[in-house]
Short mmCIF file of C-alpha atoms and ligand atoms in Angstrom, two decimals:
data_model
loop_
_atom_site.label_atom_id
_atom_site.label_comp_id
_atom_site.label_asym_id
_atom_site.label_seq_id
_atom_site.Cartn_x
_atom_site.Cartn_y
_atom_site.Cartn_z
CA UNK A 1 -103.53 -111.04 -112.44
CA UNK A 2 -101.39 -108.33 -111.28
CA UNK A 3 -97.38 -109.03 -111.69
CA UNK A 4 -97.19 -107.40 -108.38
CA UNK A 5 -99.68 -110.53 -106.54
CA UNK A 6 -98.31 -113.14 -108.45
CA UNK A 7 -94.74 -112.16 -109.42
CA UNK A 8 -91.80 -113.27 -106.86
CA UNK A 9 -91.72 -109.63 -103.97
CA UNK A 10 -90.40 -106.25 -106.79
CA UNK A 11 -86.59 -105.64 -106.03
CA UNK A 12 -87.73 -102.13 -105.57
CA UNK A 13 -90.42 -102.61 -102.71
CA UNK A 14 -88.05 -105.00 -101.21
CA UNK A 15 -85.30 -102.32 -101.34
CA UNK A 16 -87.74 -99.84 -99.59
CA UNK A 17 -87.31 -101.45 -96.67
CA UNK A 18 -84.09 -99.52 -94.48
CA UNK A 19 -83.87 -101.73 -91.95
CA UNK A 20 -84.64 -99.17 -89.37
CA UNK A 21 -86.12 -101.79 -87.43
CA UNK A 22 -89.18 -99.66 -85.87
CA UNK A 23 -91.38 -102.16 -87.01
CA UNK A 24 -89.87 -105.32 -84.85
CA UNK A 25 -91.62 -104.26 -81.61
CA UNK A 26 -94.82 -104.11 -83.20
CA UNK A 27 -94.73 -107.85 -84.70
CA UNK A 28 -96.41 -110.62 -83.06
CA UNK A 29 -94.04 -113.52 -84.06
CA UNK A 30 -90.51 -111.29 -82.95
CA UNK A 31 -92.23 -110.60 -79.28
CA UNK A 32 -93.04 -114.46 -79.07
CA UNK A 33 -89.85 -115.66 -79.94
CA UNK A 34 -87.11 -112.30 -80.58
CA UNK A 35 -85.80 -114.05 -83.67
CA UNK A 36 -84.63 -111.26 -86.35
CA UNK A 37 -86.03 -114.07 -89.21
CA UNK A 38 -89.79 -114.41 -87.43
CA UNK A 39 -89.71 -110.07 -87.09
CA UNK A 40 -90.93 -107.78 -90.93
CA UNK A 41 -87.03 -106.65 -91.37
CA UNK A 42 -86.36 -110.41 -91.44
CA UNK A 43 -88.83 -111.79 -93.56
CA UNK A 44 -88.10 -108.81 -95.91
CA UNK A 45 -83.93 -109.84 -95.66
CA UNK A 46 -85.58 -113.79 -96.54
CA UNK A 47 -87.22 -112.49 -99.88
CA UNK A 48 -84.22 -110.23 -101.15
CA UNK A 49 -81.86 -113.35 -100.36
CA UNK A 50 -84.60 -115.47 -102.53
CA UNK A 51 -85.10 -112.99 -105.15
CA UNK A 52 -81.34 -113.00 -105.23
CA UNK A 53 -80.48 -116.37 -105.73
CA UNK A 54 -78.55 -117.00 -102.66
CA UNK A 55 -80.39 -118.99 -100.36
CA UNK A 56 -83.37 -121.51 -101.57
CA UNK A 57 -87.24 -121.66 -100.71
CA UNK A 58 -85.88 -124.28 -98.00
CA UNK A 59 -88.23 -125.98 -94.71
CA UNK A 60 -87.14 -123.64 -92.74
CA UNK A 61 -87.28 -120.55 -95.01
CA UNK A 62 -91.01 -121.83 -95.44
CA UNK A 63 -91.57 -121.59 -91.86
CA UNK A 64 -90.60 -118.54 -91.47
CA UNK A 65 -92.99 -117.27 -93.94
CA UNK A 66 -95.77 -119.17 -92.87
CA UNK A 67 -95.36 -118.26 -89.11
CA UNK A 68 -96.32 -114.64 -90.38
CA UNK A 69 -99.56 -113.64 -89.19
CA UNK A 70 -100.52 -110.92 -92.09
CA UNK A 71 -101.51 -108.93 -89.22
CA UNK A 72 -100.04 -106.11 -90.79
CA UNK A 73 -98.51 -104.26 -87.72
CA UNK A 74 -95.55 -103.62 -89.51
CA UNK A 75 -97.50 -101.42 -92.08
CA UNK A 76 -98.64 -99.09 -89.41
CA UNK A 77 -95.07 -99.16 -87.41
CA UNK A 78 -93.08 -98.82 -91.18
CA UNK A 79 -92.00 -95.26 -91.07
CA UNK A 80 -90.76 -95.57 -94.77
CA UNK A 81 -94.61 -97.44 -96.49
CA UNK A 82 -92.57 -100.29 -97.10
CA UNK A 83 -95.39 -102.56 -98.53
CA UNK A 84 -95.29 -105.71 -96.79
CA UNK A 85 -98.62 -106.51 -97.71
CA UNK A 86 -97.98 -107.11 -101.04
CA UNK A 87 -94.22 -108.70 -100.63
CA UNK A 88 -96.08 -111.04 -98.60
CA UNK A 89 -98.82 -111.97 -100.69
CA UNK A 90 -96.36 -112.46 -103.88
CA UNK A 91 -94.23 -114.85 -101.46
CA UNK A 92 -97.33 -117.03 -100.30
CA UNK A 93 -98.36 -117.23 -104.14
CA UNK A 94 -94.34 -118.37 -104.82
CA UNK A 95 -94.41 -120.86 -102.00
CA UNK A 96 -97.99 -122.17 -102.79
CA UNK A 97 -97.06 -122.33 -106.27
CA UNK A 98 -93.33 -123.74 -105.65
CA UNK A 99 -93.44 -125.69 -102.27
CA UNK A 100 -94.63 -129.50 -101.81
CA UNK A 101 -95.55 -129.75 -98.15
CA UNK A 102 -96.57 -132.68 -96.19
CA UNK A 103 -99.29 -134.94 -96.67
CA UNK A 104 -100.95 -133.66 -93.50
CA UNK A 105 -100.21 -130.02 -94.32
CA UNK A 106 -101.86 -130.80 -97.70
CA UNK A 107 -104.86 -132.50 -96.60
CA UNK A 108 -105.58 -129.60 -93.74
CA UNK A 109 -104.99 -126.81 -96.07
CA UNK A 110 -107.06 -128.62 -98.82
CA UNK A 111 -110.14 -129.00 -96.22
CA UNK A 112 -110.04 -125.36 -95.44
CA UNK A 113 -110.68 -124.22 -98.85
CA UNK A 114 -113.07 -127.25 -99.69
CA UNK A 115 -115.16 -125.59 -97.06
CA UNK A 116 -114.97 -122.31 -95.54
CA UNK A 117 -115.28 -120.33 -98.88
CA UNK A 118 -118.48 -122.25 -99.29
CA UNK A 119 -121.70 -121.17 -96.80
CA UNK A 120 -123.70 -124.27 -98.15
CA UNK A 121 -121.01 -126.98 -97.43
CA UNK A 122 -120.34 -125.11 -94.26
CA UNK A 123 -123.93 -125.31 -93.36
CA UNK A 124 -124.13 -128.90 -93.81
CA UNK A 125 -121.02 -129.74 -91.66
CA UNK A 126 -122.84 -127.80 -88.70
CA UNK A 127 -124.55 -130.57 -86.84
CA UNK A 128 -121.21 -132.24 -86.88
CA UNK A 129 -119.90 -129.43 -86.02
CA UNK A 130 -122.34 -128.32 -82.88
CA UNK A 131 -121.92 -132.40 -82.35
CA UNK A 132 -117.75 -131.37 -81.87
CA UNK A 133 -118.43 -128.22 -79.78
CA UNK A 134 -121.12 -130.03 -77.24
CA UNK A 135 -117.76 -132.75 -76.79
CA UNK A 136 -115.75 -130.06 -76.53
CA UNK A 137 -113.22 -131.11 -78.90
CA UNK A 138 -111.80 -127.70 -79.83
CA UNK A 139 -108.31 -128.34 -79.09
CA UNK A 140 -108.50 -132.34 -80.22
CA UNK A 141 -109.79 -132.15 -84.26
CA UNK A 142 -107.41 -130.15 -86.68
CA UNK A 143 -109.55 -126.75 -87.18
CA UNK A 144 -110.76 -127.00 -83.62
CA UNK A 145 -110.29 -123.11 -83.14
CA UNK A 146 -112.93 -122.29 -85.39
CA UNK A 147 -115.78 -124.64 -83.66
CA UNK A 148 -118.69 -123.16 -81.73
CA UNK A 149 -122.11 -123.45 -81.89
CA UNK A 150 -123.68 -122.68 -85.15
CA UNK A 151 -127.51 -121.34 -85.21
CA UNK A 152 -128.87 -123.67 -87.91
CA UNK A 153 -132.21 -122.59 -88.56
CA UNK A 154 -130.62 -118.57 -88.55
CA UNK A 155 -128.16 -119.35 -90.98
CA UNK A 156 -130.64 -121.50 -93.32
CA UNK A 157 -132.66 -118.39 -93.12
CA UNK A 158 -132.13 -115.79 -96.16
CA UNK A 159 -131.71 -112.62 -95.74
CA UNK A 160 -134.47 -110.75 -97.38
CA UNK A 161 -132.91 -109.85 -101.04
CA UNK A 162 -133.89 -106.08 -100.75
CA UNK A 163 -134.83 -104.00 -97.32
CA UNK A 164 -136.60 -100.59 -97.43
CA UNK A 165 -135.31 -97.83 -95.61
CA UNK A 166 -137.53 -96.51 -92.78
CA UNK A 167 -138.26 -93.12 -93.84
CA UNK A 168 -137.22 -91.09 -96.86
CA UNK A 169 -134.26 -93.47 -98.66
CA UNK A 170 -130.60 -91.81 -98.66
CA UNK A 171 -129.11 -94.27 -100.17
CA UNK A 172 -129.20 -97.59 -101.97
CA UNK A 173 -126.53 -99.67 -99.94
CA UNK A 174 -125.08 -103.55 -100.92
CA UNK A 175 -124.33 -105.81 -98.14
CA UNK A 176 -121.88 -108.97 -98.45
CA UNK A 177 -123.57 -111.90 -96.27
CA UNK A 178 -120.22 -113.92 -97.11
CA UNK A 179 -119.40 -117.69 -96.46
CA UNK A 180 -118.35 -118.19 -92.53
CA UNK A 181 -119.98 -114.65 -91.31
CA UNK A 182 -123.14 -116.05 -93.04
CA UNK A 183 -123.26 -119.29 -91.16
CA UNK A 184 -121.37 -118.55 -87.98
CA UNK A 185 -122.68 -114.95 -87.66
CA UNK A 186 -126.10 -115.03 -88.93
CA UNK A 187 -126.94 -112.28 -86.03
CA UNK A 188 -124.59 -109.60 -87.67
CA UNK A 189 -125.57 -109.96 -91.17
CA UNK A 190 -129.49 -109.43 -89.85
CA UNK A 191 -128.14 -106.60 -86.86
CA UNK A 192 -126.46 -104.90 -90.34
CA UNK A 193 -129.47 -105.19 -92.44
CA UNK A 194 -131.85 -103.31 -89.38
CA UNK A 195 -129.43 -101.24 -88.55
CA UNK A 196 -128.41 -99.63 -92.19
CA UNK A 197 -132.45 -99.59 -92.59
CA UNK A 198 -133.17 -97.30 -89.41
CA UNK A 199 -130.65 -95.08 -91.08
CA UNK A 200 -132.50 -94.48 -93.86
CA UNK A 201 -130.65 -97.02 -96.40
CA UNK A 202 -132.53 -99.50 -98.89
CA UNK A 203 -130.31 -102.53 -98.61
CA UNK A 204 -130.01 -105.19 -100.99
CA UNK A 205 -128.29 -108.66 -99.86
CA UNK A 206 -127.47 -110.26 -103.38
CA UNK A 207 -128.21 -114.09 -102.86
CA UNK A 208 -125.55 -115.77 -104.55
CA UNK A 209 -122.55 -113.13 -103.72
CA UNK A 210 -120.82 -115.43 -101.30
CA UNK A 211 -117.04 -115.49 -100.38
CA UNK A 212 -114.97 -112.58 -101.55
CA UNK A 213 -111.58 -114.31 -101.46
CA UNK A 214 -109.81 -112.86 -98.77
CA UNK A 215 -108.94 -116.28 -97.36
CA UNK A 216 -107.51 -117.04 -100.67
CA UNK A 217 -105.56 -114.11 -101.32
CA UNK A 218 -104.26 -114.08 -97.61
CA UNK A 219 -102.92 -117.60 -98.42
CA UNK A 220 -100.86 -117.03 -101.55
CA UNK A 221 -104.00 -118.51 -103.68
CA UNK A 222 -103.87 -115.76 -106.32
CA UNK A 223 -106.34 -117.49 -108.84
CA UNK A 224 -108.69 -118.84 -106.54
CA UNK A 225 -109.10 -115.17 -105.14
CA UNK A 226 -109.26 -113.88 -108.54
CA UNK A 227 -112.46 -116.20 -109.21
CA UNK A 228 -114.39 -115.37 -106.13
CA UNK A 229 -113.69 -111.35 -106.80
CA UNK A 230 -115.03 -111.64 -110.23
CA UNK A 231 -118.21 -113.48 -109.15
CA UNK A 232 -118.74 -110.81 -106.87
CA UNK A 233 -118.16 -107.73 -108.91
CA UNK A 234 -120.63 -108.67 -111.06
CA UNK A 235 -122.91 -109.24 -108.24
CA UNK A 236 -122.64 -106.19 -107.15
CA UNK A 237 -122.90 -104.31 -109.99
CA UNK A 238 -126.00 -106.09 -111.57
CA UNK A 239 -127.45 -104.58 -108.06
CA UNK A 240 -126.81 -101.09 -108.71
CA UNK A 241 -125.73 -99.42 -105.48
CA UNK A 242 -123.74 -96.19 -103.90
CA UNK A 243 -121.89 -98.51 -101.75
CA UNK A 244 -120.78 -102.34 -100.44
CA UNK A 245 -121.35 -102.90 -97.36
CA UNK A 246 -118.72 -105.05 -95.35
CA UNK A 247 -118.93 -106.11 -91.76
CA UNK A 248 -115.82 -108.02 -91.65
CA UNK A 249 -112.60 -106.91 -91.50
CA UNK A 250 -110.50 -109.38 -94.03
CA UNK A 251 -113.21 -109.50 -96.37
CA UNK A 252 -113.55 -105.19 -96.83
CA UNK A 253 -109.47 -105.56 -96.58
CA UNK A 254 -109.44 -108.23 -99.90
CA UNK A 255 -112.42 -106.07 -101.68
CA UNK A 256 -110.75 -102.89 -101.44
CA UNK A 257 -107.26 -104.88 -102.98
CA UNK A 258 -109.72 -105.88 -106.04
CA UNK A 259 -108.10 -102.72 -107.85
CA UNK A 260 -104.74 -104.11 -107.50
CA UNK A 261 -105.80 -107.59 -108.05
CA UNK A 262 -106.64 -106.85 -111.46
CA UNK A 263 -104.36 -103.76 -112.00
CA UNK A 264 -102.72 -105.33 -115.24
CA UNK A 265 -105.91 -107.39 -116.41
CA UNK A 266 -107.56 -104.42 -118.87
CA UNK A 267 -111.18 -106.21 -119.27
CA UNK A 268 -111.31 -106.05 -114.96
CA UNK A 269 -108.84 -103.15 -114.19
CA UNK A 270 -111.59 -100.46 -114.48
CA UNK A 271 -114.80 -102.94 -113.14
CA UNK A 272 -112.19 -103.78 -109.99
CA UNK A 273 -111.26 -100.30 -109.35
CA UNK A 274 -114.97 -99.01 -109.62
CA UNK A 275 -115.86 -101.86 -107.62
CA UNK A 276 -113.12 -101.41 -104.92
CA UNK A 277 -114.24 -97.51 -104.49
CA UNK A 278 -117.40 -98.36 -103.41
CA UNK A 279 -116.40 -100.88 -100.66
CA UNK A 280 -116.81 -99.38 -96.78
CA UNK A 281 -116.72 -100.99 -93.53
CA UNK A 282 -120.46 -100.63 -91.76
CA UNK A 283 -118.83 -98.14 -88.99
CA UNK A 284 -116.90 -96.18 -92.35
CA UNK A 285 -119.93 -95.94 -93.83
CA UNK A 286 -121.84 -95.18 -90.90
CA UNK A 287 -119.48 -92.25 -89.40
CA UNK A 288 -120.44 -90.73 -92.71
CA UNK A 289 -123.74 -90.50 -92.64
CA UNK A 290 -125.77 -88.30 -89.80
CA UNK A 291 -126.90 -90.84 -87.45
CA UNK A 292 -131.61 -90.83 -88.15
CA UNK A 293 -132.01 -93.41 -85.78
CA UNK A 294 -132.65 -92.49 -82.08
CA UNK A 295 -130.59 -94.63 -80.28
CA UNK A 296 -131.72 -96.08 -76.35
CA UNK A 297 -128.99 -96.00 -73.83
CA UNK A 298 -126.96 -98.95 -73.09
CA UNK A 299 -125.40 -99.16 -69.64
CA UNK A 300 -122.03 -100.99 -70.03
CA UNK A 301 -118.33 -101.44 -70.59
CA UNK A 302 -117.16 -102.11 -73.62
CA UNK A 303 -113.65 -102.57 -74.81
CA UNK A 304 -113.04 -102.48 -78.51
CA UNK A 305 -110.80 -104.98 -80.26
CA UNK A 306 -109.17 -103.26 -83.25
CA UNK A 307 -109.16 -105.96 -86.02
CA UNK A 308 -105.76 -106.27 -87.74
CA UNK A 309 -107.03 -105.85 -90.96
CA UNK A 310 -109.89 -103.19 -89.89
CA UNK A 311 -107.19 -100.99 -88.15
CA UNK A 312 -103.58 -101.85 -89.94
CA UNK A 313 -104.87 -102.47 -93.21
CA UNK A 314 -107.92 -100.20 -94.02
CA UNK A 315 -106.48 -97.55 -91.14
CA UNK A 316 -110.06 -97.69 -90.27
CA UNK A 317 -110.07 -97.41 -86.32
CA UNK A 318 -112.11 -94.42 -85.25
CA UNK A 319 -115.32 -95.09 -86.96
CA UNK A 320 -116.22 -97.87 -84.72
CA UNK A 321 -115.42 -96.70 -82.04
CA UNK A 322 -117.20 -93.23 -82.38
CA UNK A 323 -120.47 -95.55 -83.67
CA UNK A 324 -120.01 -97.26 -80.14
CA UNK A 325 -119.65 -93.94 -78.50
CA UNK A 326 -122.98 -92.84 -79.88
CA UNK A 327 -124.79 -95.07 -77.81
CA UNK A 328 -125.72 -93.35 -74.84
CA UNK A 329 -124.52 -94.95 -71.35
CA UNK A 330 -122.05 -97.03 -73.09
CA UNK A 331 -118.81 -96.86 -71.38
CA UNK A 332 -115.57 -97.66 -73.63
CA UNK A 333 -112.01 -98.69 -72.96
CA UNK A 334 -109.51 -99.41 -74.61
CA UNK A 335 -107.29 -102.98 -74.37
CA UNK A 336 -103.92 -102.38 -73.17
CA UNK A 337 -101.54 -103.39 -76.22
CA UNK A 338 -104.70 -103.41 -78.44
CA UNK A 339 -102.54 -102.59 -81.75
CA UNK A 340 -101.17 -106.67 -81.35
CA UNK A 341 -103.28 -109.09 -83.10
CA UNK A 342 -105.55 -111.98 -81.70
CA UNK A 343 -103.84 -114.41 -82.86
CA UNK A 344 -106.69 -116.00 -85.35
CA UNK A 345 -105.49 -113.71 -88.55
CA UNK A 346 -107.44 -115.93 -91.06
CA UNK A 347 -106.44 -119.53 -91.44
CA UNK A 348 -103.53 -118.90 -89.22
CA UNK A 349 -105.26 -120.49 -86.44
CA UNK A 350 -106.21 -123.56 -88.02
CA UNK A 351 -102.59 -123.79 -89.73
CA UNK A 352 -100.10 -122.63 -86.88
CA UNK A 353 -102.35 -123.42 -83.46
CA UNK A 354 -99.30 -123.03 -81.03
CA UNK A 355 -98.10 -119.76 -82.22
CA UNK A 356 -101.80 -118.54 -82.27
CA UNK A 357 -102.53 -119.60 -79.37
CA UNK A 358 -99.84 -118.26 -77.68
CA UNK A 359 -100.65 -114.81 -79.28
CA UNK A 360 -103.87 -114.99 -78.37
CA UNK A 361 -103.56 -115.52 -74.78
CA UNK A 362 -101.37 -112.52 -74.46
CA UNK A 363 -104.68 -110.52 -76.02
CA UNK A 364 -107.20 -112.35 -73.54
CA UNK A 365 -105.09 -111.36 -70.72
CA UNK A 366 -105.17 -108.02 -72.25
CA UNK A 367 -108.70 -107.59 -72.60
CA UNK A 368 -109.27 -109.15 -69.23
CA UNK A 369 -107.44 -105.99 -67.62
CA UNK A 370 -110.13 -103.57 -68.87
CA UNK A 371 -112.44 -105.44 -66.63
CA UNK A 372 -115.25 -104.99 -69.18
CA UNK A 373 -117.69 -107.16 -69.61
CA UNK A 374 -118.47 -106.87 -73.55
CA UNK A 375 -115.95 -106.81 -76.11
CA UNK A 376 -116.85 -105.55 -79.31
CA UNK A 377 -114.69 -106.81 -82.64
CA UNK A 378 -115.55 -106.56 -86.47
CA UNK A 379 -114.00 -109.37 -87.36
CA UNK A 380 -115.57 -113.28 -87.00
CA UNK A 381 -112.35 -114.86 -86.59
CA UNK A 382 -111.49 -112.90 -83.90
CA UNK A 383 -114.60 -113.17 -82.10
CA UNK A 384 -113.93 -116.67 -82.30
CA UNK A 385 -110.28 -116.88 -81.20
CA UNK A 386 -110.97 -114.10 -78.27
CA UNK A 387 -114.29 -116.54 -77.14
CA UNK A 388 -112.62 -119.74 -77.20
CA UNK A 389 -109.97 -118.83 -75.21
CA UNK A 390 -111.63 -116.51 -72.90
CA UNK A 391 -114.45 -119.59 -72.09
CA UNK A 392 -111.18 -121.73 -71.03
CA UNK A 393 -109.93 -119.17 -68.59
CA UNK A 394 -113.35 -119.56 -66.81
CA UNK A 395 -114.36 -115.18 -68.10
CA UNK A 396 -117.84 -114.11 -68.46
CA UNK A 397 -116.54 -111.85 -71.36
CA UNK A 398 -119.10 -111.50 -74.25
CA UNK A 399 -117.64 -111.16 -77.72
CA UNK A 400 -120.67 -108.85 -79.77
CA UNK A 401 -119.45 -106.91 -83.37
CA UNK A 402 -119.78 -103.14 -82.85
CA UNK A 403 -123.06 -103.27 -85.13
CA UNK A 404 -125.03 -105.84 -83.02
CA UNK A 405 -124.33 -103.59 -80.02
CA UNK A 406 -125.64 -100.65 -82.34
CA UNK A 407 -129.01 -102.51 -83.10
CA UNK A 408 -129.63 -103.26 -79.62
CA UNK A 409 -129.61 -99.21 -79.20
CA UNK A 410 -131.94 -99.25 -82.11
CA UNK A 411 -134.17 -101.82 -82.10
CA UNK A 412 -133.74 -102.86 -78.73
CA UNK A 413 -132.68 -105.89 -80.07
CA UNK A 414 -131.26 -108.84 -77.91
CA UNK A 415 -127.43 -109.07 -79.00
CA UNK A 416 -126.59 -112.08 -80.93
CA UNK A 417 -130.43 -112.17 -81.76
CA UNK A 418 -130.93 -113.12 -85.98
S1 SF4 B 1 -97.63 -109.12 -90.92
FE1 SF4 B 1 -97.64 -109.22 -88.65
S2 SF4 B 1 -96.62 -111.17 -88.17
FE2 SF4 B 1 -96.15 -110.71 -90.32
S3 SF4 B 1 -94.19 -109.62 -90.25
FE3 SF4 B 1 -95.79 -108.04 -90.21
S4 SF4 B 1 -96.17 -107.64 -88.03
FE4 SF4 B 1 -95.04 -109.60 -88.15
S1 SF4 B 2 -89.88 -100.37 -90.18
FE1 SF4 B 2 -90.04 -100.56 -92.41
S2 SF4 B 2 -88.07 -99.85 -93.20
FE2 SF4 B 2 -87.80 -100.23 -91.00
S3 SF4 B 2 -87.05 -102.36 -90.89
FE3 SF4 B 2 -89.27 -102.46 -90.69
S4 SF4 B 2 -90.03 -102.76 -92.79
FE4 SF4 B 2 -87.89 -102.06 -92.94
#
């Protein structure tokens, strides 16, 4: 595992940091609260007096580490590439490695990773599940943020293991169906497969290449991560293609880390880095590639939601939006602000609901002043966060991902349709 995932933060990325402070407006956690130990420059000042010896990996030192949302923000504001990405991932690895926490935190963090890096235990929670949602007992059960209705027979339904391209092939393209995108978002995986078809890719969904480890490695659970990337390396390479095909936004972020994941393991370095060059968001991979497909207008509004670790972490922001802009009659805005996150940043909205959710209504009240009717995100758990909280102010807002929207030009495909 690399020293620099694993290791406590390097003295010399934590001494990168000048404490300029450009990045404190753009952090979620300093505009809730305006506490210098909840902003980057803070957390940053928390590691150095760590890694120094002169204050402990305390309760409250904890908290202020696990109130960070990963969002990222403060890569994108840092005007010197100080790289809190990694400082942070080191730190959750420390605490996860160093800290006992309570029985409850145990037994909540312990469920997540029992289940959401698995698509067939997920799959057999969802009747209990839809049972939860039809209560509506989203803010009652512990994990409540992630319920909605699951399509059963969709998500029991492979995706066919190899698609032709219509036409003359350009390319022979991989596609992650993941764990919770697989069962939650059956409809994206299948509006990806069409999609990358009409554009003249074969597509092959390996079977068995599951969850890459992003929640894992977002969460300071370095060898956990490490297993699920290996699994799927080799998945992917057994299947032979010119690219990997992502449509989520933490997932393509963790695949495209594989290189540094394994930078000081020899026997994966080169497979990781080989395997990380080949990774591309749908809209990346998309925008580079003429557009075949003849697409029907669409008349509507659309705002897009910039997904933390689409935009701040891959710097990928104009490729989905110029895919959206390809469709003709469709309209889009942008959401006031839209550089803050939603609030759902991974497990952060099972694990710190009040901050989230006060996060996320500041978004919703954002993407409610475009007036739009459609939102478009590439990321499931902010699809999720945005729907759940948009449903409980009473909006008709539809949450789509940019691709589904792109099918329905296609194909003239229903959105949400598997
Ligand atoms: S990752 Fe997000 S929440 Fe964490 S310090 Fe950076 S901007 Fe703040
Ligand atoms: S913007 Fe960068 S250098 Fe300035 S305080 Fe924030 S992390 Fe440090």
């Amino acid at each position: 595992m690399s020293e620099a995932l694993v290791s406590p933060p390097e003295k010399a990325l934590i001494e990168d940091c000048v404490h300029c402070g450009f990045c404190l407006p753009a952090c979620p956690t300093y505009r809730s609260w305006g506490l210098e130990a909840d902003s980057p420059r803070g957390r940053i000042d928390l590691m150095k007096g760590l890694a120094e010896g002169a204050i402990a990996l305390d309760e409250s030192v904890v908290t202020h580490f696990d109130q960070c949302l990963g969002c990222m923000a403060c890569l994108t504001a840092c005007p010197s590439g100080v790289r809190y990405d990694l400082l942070i991932e080191s730190t959750r690895a420390q605490i996860e490695t160093q800290v006992k926490r309570s029985p409850f935190e145990r037994a909540l963090r312990a469920m997540i990773f029992a289940i959401f890096p698995y698509p067939q235990r997920l799959l057999r929670l969802a009747p209990l599940m839809n049972l939860a949602t039809a209560l509506r007992l989203q803010r009652v059960v512990p994990g409540g943020a992630l319920l909605q209705k699951i399509d059963i027979r969709a998500a029991s339904r492979p995706l066919p293991e190899c698609t032709s391209a219509q036409g003359p092939a350009r390319a022979r393209v991989g596609l992650l169906a993941g764990c919770v995108q697989r069962v939650m978002f059956p409809g994206v995986n299948a509006a990806t497969v069409r999609v990358l078809s009409a554009e003249g890719c074969d597509v092959i969904v390996p079977e068995r290449a599951g969850c890459c480890g992003a929640l894992s490695l977002h969460s300071g659970r370095a060898a956990e991560a490490k297993a699920f990337a290996r699994a799927l390396i080799v998945q992917f390479e057994d299947a032979q293609v010119d690219a990997v095909i992502v449509n989520v936004a933490g997932c393509g972020s963790a695949m495209k880390q594989y290189a540094e994941l394994f930078a000081d393991e020899p026997e994966w370095a080169a497979r990781a880095r080989a395997f990380s060059a080949k990774v591309r968001d749908v809209s990346e991979f998309l925008a580079d590639i003429e557009p075949r497909a003849e697409r029907k207008p669409i008349e509507a509004t659309v705002a897009y939601h910039d997904a933390c670790h689409l935009a701040h972490a891959q710097r990928v922001r104009q490729e989905p939006r110029d895919l959206l802009c390809g469709i003709p009659g469709l309209k889009l805005v942008e959401i006031p602000d839209g550089d803050q996150c939603c609030g759902s940043a991974g497990t952060y909205n099972l694990l710190e609901p009040a901050s989230a959710r006060e996060i996320g209504l500041r978004k919703v009240a954002n993407v409610l002043a475009t007036g739009a009717g459609i939102v478009a995100s590439g990321n499931p758990g902010c699809s999720m966060q945005m729907q759940a909280l948009l449903r409980e102010r009473g909006a008709n807002v539809q949450i789509v991902h940019p691709i589904e929207l792109v099918d329905a030009a296609i194909n003239g495909r229903r959105i949400g349709q598997p």
